[in-house]
CSV table of N, CA and C in Angstrom, one decimal:
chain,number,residue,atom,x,y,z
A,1,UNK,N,12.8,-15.5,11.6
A,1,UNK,CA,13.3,-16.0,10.4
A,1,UNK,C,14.7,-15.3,10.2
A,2,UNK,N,15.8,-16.0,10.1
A,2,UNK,CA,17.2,-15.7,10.2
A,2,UNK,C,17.9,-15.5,8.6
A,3,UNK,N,19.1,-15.1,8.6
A,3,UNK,CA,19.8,-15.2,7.4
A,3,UNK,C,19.4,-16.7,7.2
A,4,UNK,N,19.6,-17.9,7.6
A,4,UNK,CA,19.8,-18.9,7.8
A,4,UNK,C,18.8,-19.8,6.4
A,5,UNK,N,17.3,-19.2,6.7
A,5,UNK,CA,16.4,-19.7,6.6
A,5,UNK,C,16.6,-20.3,4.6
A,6,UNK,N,16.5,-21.3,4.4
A,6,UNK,CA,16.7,-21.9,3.3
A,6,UNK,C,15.9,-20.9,2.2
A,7,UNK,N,16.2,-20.7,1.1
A,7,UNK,CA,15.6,-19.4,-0.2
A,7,UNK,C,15.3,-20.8,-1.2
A,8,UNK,N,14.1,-20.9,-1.7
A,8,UNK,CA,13.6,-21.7,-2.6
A,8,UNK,C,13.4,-21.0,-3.9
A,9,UNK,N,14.2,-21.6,-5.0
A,9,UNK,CA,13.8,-20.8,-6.4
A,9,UNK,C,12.8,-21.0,-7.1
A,10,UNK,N,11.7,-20.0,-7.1
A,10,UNK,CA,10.3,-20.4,-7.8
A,10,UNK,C,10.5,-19.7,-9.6
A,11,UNK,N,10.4,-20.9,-10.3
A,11,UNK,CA,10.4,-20.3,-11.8
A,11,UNK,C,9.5,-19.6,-12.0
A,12,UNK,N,9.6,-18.4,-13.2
A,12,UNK,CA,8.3,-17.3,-13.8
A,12,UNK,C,8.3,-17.1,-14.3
A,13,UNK,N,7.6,-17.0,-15.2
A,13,UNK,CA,7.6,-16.6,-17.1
A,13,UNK,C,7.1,-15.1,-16.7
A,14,UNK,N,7.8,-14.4,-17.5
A,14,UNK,CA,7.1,-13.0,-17.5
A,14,UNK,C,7.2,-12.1,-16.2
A,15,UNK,N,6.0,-11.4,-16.3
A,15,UNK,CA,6.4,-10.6,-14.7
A,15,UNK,C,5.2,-11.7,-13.5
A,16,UNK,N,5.3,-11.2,-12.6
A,16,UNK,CA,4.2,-11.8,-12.0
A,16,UNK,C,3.9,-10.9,-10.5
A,17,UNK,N,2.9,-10.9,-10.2
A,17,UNK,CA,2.6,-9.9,-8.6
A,17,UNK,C,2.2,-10.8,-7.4
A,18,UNK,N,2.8,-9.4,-6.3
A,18,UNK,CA,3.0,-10.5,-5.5
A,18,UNK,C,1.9,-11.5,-4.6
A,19,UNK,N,0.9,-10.9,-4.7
A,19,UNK,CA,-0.1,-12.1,-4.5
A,19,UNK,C,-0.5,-13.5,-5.3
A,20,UNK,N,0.3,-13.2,-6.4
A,20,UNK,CA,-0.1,-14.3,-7.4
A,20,UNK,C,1.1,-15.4,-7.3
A,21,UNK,N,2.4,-14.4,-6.9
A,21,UNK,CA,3.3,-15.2,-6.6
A,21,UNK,C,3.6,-16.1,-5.3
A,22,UNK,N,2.7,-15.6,-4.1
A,22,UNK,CA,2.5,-16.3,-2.9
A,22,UNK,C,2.0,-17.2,-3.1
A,23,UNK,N,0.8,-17.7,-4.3
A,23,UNK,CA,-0.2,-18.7,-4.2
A,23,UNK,C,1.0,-19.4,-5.0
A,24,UNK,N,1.9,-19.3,-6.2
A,24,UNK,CA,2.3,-20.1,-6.7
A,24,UNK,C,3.8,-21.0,-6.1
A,25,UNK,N,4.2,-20.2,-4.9
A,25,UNK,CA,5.6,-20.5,-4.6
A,25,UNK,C,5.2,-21.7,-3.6
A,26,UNK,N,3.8,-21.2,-2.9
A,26,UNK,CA,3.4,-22.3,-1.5
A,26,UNK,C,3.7,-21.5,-0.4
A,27,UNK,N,3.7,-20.1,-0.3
A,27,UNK,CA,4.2,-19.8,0.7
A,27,UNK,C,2.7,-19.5,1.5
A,28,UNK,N,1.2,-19.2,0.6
A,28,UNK,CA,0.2,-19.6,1.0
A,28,UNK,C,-0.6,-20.5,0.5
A,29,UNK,N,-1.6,-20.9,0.7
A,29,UNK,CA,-2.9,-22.0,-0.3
A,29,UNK,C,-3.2,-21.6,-1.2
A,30,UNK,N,-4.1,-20.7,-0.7
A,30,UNK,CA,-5.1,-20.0,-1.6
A,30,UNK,C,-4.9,-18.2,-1.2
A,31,UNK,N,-5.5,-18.2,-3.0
A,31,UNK,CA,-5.5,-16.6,-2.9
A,31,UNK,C,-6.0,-15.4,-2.0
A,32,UNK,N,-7.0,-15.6,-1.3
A,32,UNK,CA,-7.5,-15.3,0.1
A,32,UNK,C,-6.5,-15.0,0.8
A,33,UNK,N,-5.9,-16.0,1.2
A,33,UNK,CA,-4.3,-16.2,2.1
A,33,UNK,C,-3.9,-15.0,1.3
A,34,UNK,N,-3.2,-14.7,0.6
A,34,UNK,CA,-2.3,-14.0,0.2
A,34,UNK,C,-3.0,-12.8,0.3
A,35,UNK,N,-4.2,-12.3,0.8
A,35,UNK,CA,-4.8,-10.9,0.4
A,35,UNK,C,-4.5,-10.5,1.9
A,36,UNK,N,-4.8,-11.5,2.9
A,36,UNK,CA,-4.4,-11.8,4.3
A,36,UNK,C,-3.7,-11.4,4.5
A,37,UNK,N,-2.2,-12.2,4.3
A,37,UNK,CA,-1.0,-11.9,5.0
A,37,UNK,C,-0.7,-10.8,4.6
A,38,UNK,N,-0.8,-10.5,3.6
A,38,UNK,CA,-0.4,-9.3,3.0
A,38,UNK,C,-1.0,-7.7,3.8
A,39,UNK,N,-2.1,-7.8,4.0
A,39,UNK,CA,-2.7,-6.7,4.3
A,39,UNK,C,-2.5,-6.6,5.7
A,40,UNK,N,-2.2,-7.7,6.2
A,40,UNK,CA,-1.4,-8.0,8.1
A,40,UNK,C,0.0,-7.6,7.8
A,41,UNK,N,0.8,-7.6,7.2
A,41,UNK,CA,2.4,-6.7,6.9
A,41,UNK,C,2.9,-8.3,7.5
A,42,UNK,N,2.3,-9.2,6.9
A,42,UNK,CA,3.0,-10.8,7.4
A,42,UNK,C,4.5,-10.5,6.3
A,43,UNK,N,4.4,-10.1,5.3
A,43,UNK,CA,5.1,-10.5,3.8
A,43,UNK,C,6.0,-9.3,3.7
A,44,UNK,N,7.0,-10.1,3.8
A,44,UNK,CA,8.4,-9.1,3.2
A,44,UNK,C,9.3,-9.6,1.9
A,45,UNK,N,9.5,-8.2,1.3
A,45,UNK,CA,10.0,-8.7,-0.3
A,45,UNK,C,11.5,-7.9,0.0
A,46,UNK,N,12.5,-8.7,0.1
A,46,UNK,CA,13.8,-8.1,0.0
A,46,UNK,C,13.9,-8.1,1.6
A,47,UNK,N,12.9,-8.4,2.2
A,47,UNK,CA,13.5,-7.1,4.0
A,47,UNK,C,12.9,-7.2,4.2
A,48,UNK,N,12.0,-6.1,3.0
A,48,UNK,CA,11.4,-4.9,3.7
A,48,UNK,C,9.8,-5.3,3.7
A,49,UNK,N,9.0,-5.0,4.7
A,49,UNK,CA,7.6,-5.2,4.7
A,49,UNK,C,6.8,-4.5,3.5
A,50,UNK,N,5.5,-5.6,3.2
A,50,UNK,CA,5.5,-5.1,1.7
A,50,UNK,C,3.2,-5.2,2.0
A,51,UNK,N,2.8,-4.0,1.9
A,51,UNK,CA,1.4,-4.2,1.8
A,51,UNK,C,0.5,-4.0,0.8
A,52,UNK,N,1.6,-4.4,-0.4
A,52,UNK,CA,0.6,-4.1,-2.2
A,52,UNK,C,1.0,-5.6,-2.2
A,53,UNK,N,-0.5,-6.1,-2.6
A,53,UNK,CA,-0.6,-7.5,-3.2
A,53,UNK,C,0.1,-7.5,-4.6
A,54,UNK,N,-0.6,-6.1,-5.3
A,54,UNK,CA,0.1,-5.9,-6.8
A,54,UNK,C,1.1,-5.6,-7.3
A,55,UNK,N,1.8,-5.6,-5.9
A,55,UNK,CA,3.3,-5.2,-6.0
A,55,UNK,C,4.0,-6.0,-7.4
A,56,UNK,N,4.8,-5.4,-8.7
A,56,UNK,CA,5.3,-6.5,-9.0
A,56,UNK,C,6.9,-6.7,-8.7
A,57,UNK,N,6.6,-8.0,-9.4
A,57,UNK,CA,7.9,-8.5,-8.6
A,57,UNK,C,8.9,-8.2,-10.0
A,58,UNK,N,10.3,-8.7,-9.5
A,58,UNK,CA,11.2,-9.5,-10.6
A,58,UNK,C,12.3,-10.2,-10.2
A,59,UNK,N,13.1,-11.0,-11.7
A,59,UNK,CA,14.1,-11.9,-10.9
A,59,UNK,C,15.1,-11.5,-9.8
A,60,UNK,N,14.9,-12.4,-8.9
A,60,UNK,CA,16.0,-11.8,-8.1
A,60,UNK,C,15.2,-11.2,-6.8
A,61,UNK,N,14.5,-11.0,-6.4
A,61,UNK,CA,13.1,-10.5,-5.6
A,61,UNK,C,12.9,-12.2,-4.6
A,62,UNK,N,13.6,-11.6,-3.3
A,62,UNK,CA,13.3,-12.9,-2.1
A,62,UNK,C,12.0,-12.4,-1.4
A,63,UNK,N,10.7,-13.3,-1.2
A,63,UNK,CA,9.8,-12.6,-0.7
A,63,UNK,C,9.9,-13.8,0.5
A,64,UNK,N,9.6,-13.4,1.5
A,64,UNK,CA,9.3,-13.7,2.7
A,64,UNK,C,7.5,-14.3,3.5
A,65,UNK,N,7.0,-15.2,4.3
A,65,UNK,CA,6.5,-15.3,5.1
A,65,UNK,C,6.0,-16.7,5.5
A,66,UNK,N,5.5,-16.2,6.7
A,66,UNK,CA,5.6,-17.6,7.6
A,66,UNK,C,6.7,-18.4,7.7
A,67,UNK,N,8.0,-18.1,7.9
A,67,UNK,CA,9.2,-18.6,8.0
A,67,UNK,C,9.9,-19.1,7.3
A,68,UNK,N,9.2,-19.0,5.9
A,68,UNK,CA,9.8,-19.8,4.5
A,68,UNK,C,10.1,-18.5,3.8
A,69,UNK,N,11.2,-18.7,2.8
A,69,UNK,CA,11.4,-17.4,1.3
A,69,UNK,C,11.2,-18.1,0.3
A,70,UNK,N,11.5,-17.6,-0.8
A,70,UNK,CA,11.3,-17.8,-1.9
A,70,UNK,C,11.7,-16.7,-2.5
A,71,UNK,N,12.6,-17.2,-3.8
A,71,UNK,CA,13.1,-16.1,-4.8
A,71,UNK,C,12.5,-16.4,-6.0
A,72,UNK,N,12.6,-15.2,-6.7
A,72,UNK,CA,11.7,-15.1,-8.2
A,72,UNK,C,13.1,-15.4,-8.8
A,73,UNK,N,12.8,-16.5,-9.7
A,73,UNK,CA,13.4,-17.3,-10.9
A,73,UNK,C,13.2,-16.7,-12.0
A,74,UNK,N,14.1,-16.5,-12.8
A,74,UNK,CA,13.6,-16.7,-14.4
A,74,UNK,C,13.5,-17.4,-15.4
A,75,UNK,N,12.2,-17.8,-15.3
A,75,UNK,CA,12.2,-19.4,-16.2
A,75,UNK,C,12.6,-19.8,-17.4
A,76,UNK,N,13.4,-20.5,-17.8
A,76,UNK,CA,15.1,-20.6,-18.8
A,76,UNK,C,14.0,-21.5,-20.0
C-alpha cells in the first residue's frame, strides 16, 4: 500500500476507538474482524503499526488496512 492509495473521509461525532472505527469506515465487517486484524499488527494508524483496538483516535488520524485508508473526519 503506497503513498498512492486513495484516503477516504469517514465522519465522527465525538471521539471514537479504533476498533469501532474499523467496523464503521468498512475497512472490516464485523467487530470480530477488527479484534483480528488488529491483534495480527494488520492496522496502521498514521504509519505506524497499531495493536490497541482502544486506541483512540482523532481528526486527522489515517488508519490503514487491507490496502484501503481511511481518515477520521469531524462531523460538521
Amino acid at each position: 500500500m503506497g503513498a498512492g492509495t486513495p484516503i477516504r473521509d469517514v465522519d465522527v461525532r465525538g471521539t471514537i476507538r479504533l476498533g469501532q472505527f474499523l467496523k464503521l469506515s468498512g475497512l472490516v465487517e464485523q467487530g470480530a474482524d477488527a479484534k483480528d486484524v488488529v491483534a495480527a499488527g494488520e492496522v496502521t494508524v498514521n504509519g505506524r503499526a497499531e495493536t490497541r483496538r482502544g486506541r483512540q483516535l482523532a481528526p486527522g488520524d489515517v488508519v490503514a488496512c487491507g490496502g484501503e485508508r481511511a481518515r477520521v473526519a469531524a462531523e460538521t
